[in-house]
Coordinates of C-alpha atoms in Angstrom, one line a residue:
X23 CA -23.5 -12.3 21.5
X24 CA -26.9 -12.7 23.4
X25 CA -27.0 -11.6 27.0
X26 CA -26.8 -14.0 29.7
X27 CA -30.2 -13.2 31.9
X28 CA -29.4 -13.1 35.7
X29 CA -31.9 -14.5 38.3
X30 CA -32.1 -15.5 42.0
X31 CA -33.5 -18.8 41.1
X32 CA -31.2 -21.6 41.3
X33 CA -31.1 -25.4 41.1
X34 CA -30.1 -26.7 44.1
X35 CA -29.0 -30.2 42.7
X36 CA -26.5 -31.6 45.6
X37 CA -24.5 -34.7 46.4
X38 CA -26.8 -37.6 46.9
X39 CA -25.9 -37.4 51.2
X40 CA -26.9 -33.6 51.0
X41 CA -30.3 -34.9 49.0
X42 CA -31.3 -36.7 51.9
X43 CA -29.9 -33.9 54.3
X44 CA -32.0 -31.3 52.4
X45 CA -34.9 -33.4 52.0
X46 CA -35.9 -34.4 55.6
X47 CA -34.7 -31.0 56.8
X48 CA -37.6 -29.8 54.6
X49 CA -40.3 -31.9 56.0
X50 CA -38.9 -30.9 59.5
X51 CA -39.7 -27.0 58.8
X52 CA -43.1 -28.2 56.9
X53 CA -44.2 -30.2 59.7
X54 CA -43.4 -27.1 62.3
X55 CA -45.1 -24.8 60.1
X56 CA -48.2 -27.4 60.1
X57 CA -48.2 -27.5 64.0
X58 CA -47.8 -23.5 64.4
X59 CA -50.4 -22.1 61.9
X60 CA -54.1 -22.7 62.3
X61 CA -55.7 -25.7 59.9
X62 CA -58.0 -23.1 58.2
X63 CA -54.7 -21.2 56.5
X64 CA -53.1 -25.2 55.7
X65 CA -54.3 -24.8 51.9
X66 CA -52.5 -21.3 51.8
X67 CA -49.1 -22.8 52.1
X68 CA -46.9 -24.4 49.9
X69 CA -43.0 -25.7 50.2
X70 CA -41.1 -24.9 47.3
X71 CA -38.0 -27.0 45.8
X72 CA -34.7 -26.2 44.5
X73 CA -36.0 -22.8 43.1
X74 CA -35.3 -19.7 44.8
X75 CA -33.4 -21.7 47.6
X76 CA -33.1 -25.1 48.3
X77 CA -36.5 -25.0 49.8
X78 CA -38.9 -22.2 50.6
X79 CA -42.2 -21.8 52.2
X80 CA -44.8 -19.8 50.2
X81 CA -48.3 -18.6 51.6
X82 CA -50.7 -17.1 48.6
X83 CA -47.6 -17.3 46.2
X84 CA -45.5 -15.2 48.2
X85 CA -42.0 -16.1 50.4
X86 CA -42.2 -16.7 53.9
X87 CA -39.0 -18.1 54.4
X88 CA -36.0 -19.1 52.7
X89 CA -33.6 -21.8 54.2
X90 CA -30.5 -22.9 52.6
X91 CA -29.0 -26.8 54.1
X92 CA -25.2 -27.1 54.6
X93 CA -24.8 -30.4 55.4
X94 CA -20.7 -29.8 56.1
X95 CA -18.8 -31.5 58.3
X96 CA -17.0 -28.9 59.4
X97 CA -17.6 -25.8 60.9
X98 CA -15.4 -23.1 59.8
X99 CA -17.1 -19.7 58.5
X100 CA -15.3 -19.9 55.2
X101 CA -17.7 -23.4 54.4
X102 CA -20.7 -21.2 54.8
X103 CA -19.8 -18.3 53.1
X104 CA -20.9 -18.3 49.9
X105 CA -24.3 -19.6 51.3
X106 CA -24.2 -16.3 53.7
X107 CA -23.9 -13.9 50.9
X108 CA -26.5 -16.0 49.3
X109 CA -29.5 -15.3 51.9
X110 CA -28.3 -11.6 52.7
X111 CA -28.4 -10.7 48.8
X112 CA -31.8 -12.5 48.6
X113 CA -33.0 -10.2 51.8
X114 CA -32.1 -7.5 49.7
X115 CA -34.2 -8.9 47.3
X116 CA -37.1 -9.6 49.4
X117 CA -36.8 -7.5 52.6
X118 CA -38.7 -8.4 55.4
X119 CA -38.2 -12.3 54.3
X120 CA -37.1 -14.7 56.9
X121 CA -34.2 -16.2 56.1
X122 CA -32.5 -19.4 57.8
X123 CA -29.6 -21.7 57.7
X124 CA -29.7 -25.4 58.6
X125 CA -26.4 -27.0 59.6
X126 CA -25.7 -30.8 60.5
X127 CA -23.3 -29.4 62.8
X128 CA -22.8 -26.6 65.6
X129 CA -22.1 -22.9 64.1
X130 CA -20.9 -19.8 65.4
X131 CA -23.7 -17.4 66.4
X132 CA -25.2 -14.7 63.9
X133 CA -23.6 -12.1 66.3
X134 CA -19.9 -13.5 65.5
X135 CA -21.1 -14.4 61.8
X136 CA -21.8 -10.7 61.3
X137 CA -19.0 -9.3 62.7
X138 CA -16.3 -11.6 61.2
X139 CA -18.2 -12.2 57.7
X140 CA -16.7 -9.2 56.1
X141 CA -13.4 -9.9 56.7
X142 CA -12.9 -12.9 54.5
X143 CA -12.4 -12.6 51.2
X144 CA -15.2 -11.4 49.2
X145 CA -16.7 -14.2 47.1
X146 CA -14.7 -15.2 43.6
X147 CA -16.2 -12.9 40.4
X148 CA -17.9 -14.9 38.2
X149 CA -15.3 -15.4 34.7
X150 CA -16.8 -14.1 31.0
X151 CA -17.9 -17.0 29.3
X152 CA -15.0 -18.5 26.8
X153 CA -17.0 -18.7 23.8
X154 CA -20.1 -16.8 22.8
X155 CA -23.1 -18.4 23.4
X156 CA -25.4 -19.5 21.2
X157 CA -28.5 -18.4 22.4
X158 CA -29.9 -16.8 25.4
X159 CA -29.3 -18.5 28.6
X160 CA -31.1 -18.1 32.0
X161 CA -28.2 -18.5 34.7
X162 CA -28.6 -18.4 38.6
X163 CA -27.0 -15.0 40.5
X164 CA -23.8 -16.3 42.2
X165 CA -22.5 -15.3 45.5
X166 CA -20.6 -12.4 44.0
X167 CA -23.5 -10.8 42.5
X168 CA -25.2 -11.3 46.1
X169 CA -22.4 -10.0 47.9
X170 CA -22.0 -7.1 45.6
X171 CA -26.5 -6.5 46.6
X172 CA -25.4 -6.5 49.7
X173 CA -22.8 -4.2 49.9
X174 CA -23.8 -1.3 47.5
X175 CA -26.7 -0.7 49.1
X176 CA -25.4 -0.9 52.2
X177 CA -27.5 -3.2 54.1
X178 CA -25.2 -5.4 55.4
X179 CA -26.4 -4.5 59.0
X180 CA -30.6 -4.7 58.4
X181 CA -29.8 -7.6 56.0
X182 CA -28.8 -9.2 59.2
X183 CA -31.6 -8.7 61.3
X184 CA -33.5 -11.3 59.2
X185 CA -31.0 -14.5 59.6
X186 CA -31.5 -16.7 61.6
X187 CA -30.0 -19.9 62.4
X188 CA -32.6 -22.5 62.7
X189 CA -33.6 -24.1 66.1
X190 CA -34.6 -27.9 66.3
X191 CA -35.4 -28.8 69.8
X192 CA -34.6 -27.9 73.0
X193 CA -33.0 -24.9 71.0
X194 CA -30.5 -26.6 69.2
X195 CA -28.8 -24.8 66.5
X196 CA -28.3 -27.7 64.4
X197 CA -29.4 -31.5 63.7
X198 CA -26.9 -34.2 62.2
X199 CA -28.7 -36.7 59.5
X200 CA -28.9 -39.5 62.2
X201 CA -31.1 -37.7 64.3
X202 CA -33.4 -35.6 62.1
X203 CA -35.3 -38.8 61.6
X204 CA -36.7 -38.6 65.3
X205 CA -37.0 -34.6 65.0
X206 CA -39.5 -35.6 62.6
X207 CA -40.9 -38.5 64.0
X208 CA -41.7 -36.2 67.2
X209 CA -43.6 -33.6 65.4
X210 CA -45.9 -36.5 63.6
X211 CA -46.6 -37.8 67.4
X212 CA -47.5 -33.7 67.9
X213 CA -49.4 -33.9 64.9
X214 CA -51.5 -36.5 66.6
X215 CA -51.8 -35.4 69.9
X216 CA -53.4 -32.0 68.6
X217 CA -55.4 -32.7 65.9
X218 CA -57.0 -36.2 66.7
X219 CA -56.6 -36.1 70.7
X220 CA -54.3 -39.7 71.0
X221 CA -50.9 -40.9 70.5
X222 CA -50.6 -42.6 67.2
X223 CA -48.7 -46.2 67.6
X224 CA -44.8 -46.9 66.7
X225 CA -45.6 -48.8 63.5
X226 CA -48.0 -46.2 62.5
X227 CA -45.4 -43.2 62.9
X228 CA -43.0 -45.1 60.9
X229 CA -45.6 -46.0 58.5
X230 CA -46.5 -41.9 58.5
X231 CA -43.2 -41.0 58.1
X232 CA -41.8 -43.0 55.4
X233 CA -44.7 -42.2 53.2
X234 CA -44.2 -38.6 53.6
X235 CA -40.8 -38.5 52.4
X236 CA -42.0 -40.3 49.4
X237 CA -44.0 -37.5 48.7
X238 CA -40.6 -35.7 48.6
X239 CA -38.6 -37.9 47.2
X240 CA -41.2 -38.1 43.7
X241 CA -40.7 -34.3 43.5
X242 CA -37.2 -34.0 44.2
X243 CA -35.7 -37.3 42.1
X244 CA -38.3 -36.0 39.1
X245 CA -36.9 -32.4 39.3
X246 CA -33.3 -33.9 39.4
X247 CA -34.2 -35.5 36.4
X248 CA -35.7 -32.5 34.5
X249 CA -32.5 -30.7 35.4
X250 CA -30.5 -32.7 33.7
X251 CA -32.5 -32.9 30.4
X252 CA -32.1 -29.3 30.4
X253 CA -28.5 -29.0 30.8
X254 CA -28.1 -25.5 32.5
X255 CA -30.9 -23.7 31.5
X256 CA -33.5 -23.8 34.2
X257 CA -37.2 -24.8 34.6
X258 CA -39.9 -22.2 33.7
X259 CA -41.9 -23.2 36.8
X260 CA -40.3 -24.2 40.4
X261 CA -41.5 -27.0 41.8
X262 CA -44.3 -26.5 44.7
X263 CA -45.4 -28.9 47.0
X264 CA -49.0 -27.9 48.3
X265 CA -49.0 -28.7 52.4
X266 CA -52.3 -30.2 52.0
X267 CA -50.4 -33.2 50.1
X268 CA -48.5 -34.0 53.2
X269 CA -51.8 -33.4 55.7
X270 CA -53.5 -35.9 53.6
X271 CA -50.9 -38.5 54.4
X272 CA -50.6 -37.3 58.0
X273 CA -54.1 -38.0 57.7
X274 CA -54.6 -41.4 56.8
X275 CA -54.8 -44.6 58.5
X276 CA -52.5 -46.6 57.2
X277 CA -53.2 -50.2 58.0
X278 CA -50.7 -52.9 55.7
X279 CA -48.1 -51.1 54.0
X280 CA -47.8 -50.9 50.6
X281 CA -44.8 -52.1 48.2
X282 CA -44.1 -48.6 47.7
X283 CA -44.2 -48.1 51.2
X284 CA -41.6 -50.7 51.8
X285 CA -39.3 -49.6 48.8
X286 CA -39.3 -45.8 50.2
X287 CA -38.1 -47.6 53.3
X288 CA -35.8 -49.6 51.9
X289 CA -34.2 -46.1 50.5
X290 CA -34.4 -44.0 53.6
X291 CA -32.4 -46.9 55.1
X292 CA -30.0 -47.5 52.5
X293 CA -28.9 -43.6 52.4
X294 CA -29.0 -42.9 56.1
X295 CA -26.6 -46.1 56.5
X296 CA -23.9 -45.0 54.0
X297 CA -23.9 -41.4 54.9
X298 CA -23.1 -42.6 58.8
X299 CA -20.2 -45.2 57.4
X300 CA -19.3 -42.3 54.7
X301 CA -19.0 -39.6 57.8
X302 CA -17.2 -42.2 59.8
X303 CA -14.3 -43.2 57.1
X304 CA -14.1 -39.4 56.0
X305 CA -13.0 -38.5 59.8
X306 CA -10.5 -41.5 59.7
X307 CA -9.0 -40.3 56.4
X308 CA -8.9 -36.7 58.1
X309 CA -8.0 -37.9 61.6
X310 CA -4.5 -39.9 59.8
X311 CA -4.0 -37.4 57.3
X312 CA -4.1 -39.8 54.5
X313 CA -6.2 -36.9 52.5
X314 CA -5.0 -38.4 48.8
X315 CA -7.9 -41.2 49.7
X316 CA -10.5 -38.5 49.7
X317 CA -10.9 -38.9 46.0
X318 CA -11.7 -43.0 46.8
X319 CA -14.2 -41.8 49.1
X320 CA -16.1 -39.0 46.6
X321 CA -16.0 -41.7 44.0
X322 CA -17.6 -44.2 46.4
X323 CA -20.5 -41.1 47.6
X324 CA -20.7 -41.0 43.5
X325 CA -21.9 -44.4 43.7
X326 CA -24.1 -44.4 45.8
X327 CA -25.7 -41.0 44.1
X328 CA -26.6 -43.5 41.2
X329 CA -28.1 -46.3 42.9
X330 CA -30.1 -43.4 44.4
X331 CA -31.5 -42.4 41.2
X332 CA -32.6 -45.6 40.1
X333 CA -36.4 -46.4 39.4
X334 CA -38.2 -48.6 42.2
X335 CA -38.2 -51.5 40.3
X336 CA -33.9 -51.4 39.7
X337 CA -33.7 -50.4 43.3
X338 CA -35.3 -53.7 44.7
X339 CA -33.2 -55.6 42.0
X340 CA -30.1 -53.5 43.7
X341 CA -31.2 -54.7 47.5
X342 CA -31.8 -58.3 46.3
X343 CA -28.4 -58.6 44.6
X344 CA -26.5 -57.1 47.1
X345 CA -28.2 -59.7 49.6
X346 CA -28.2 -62.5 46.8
X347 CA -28.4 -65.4 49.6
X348 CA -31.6 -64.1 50.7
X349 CA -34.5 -64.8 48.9
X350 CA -37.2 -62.3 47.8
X351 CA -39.5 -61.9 45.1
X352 CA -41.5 -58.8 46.1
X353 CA -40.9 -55.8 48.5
X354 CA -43.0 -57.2 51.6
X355 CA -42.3 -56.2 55.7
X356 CA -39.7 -58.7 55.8
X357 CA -38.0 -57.9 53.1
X358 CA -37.4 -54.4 54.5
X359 CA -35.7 -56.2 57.4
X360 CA -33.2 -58.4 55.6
X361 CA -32.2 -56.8 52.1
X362 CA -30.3 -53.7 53.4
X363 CA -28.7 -55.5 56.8
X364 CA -26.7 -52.4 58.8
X365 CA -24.3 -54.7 59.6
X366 CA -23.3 -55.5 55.9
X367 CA -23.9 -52.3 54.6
X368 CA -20.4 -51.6 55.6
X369 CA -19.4 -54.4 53.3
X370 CA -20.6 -53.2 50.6
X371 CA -19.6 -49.5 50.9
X372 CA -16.0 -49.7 51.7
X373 CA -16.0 -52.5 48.3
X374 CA -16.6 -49.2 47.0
X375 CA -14.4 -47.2 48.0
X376 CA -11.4 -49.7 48.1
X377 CA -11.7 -51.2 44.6
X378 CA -11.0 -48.4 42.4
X379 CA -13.2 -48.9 39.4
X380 CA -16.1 -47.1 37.5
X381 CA -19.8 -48.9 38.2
X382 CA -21.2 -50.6 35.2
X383 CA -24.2 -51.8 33.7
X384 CA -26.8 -52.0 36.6
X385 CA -24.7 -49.2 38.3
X386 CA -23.7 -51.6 40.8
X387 CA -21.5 -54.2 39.5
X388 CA -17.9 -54.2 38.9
X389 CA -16.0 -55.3 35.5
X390 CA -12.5 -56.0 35.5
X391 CA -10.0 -53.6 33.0
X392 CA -10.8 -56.2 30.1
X393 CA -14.3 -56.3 30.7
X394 CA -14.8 -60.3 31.2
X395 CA -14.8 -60.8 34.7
X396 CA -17.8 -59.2 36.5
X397 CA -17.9 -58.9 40.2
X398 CA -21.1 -57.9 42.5
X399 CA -19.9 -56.2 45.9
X400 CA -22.9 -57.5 48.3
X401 CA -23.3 -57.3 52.1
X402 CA -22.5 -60.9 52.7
X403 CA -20.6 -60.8 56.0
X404 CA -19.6 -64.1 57.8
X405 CA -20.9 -63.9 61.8
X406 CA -20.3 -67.2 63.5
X407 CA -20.6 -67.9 67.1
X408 CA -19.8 -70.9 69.5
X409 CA -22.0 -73.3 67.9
X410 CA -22.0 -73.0 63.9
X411 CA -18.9 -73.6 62.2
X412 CA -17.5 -71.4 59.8
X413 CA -17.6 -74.0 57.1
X414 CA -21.3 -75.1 57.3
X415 CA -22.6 -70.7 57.4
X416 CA -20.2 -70.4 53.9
X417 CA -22.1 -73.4 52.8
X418 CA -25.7 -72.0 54.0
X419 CA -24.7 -68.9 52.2
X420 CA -24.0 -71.0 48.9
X421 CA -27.2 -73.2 48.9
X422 CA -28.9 -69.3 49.7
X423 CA -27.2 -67.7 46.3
X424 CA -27.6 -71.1 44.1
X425 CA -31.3 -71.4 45.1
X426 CA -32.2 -67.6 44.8
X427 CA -34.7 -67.6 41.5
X428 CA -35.5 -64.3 42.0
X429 CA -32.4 -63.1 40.7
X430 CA -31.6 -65.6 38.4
X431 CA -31.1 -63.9 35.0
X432 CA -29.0 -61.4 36.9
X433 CA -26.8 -63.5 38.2
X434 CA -25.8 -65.2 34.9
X435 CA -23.4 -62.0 34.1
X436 CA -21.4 -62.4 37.4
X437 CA -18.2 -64.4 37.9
X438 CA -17.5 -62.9 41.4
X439 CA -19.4 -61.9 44.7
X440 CA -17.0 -59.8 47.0
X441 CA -17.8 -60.7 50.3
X442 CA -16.1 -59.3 53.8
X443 CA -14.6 -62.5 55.2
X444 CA -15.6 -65.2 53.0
X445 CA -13.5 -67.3 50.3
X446 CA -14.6 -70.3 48.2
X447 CA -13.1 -71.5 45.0
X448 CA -17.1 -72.1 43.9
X449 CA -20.5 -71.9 45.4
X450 CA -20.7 -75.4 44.2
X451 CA -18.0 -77.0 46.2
X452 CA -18.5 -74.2 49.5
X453 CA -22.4 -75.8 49.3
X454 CA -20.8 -79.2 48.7
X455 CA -18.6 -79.3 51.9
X456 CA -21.8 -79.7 54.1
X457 CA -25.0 -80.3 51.2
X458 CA -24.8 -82.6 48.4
X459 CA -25.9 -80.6 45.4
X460 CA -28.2 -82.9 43.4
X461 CA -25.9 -84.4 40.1
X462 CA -29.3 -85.2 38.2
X463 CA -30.5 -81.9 39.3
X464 CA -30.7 -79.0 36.5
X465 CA -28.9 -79.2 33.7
X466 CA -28.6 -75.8 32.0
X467 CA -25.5 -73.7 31.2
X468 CA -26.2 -70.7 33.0
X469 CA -27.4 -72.7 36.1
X470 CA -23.7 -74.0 36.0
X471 CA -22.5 -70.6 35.1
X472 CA -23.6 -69.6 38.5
X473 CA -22.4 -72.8 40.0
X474 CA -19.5 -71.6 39.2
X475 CA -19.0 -68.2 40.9
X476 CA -16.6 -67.7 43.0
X477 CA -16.6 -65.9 46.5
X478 CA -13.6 -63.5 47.6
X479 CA -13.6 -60.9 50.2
X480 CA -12.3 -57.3 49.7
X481 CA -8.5 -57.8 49.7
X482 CA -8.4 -60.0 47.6
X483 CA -10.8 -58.8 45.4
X484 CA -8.9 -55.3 45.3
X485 CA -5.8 -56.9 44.5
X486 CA -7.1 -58.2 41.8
X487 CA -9.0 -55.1 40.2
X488 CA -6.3 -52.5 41.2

């Protein structure tokens, strides 16, 4: 049987809310790093992916620092342990390296990590592999193997010395998703102020900022993909970002933003929305103790994980089908205002999680158990006031859907738009009730196939899946 090689590199690959987590937690410490070092030493530096942790900062191809992202929502020690032993072992390792952890919520000091880390049970022993394997295999040191480092050399107290937990500002010790966007945002105004001597303006922050998590995103979503061509053997090469990529975009003026600019947007948005309605229905399910619905909710994260990891091209098909009464037919300013609306997004992710089927096709519609009834959640959500009636916005949202060419062809497969509130037998006759569809208009059998679609909202809609 050939060996199985150990190594301290791993791949990092997490759940598609931890992507984002890791991602702009990693531009934070990049971006302090930038501000903190002088300009002459920028080319040195490089930020490294998913190799040796989930990122690292290299100067002249050796480690600086070494952070590993929990993005748990809670706080007990026993979460982090495994990711403890983790950055001791690699100190071991590498002394003198800087370690740090990154939490989305408030820890316990090092002090009281220290002193209570050894008292939990060690981490679980890696099991023998069941069957020989059939050639040799690179595989990551676990926390065992780390733990072990630790404590036969006994350097559990010195390995200490180099953890830290990592400080955002005002000292805080940690940094939910919701508000590392602003972190970040506040170190591009810095940026600014000390290297070109004026405040940049709002639109061109956001413009900066979006555009340098692209950069990440290209590296990450590609190494993702490499990963899982190569089942679990691992990359020859880790993946390393040069800091002069992301000084060249802090760098440039950006004056109308690109398509690609609006689509990175339209992401950032999309997965910075569902992770807060995702955190929001997990503490419900916790809070009434209804935890059998916690495998409804992974299923729905899962989702979500594969709409992330469609191309740009699918991924503006996704936002216009999911906002099928609004009409777009290339990723412009206003689109990235209207096809991911906050205030449907919760629509569309607890369709998700209520209607208990696997995603199809496009990833992002819905097919009933004998596969001839296909229903498209979306984020149409029915907000009247004291002037329009209810009746006359379902048939606005009808005439929007039947008159949407952009999404034409698409809309040929679906029977079905799950909605939150709204209910008509047809888009036809809701359009009807207020605007008289043209009789000698088009006559075509997939225009009347979408004539034809009905609109149900979630109940009903999980009655009849489930």
């Amino acid at each position: 049987m050939d060996a199985i090689q150990l190594t301290p590199y791993h791949s990092a690959i997490p759940s598609w809310s931890g992507f984002q987590y890791q991602g702009k937690v990693a531009l934070n410490v990049v971006l302090d790093y930038i501000l903190k070092i002088e300009p002459s030493e920028h080319e040195n530096y490089r930020l490294e992916l998913e190799w040796y942790e989930d990122f690292s900062i290299i100067k002249n191809d050796e480690y600086v620092s070494i952070h590993q992202v929990k993005s748990y929502k809670k706080k007990t020690l026993s979460e982090y342990k495994d990711a403890l032993w983790n950055l001791l072992g690699k100190s071991v390792l590498k002394p003198g390296i800087e370690s740090y952890l990154h939490a989305a919520t408030d820890l316990d000091t090092i002090e009281d990590m220290k002193s209570r880390l050894k008292q939990l049970d060690p981490p679980s022993e890696p099991k023998p592999p069941k069957e020989p394997a059939k050639g040799p295999k690179i595989k990551g040191y676990t926390p065992w193997h780390y733990y072990k480092m630790v404590i036969d050399t006994d350097a559990y107290d010195s390995v200490f010395d180099s953890l830290s937990i990592y400080l955002y500002d005002n000292s805080k010790r940690f940094c939910p998703l919701n508000e590392l966007e602003e972190e970040i945002k506040k170190r591009i105004r810095l940026y600014f102020q000390k290297n070109k001597g004026h405040l940049p303006t709002k639109a061109h922050v956001e413009t900066t900022y979006h555009y340098l998590l692209g950069e990440l995103d290209k590296h990450i979503t590609n190494r993702h993909f490499k990963s899982q061509e190569n089942d679990e053997e691992y990359e020859v090469f880790p993946d390393r970002i040069p800091f002069k990529v992301l000084i060249d975009v802090l760098d440039t003026e950006w004056e109308e933003p690109s398509e690609e600019y609006i689509l990175h947007s339209l992401r950032s948005i999309f997965h910075t929305t569902c992770e807060s309605l995702f955190e929001d229905l997990h503490q419900t399910i916790v809070t009434e103790e209804c935890e059998e619905k916690l495998e409804d909710l992974f299923r729905a994260e899962d989702y979500v994980r594969q709409i992330s990891e469609l191309s740009n091209g699918a991924f503006f098909t996704f936002c216009q089908m999911v906002t099928p009464h609004i009409e777009f037919h290339k990723a412009n300013t206003h689109a990235f205002r209207d096809l991911i609306p906050e205030n449907g997004m919760d629509v569309f992710c607890y369709a998700l999680y209520e209607i208990k089927h696997v995603l199809r096709g496009y990833k992002y519609i819905i097919q009933n158990e004998q596969g001839n009834y296909v229903y498209l959640p979306s984020t149409i959500k029915l907000n009247i006031g004291r002037i329009r009636s209810e009746s006359r916005e379902v048939s606005r949202i009808a005439i929007g859907i039947l008159g949407n060419a952009a999404i034409r062809d698409e809309l040929y497969e679906v029977e079905v738009i799950i909605t939150e509130n709204v209910w008509a037998e047809s888009l036809e006759s809701a359009a009807n009730k207020i605007f008289d569809i043209d009789p000698k208009g088009e006559r075509n059998d997939n225009i009347t196939k979408i004539k034809r679609i009905r609109l149900i909202d979630i109940d009903t809609a999980r009655k009849e899946l489930n």
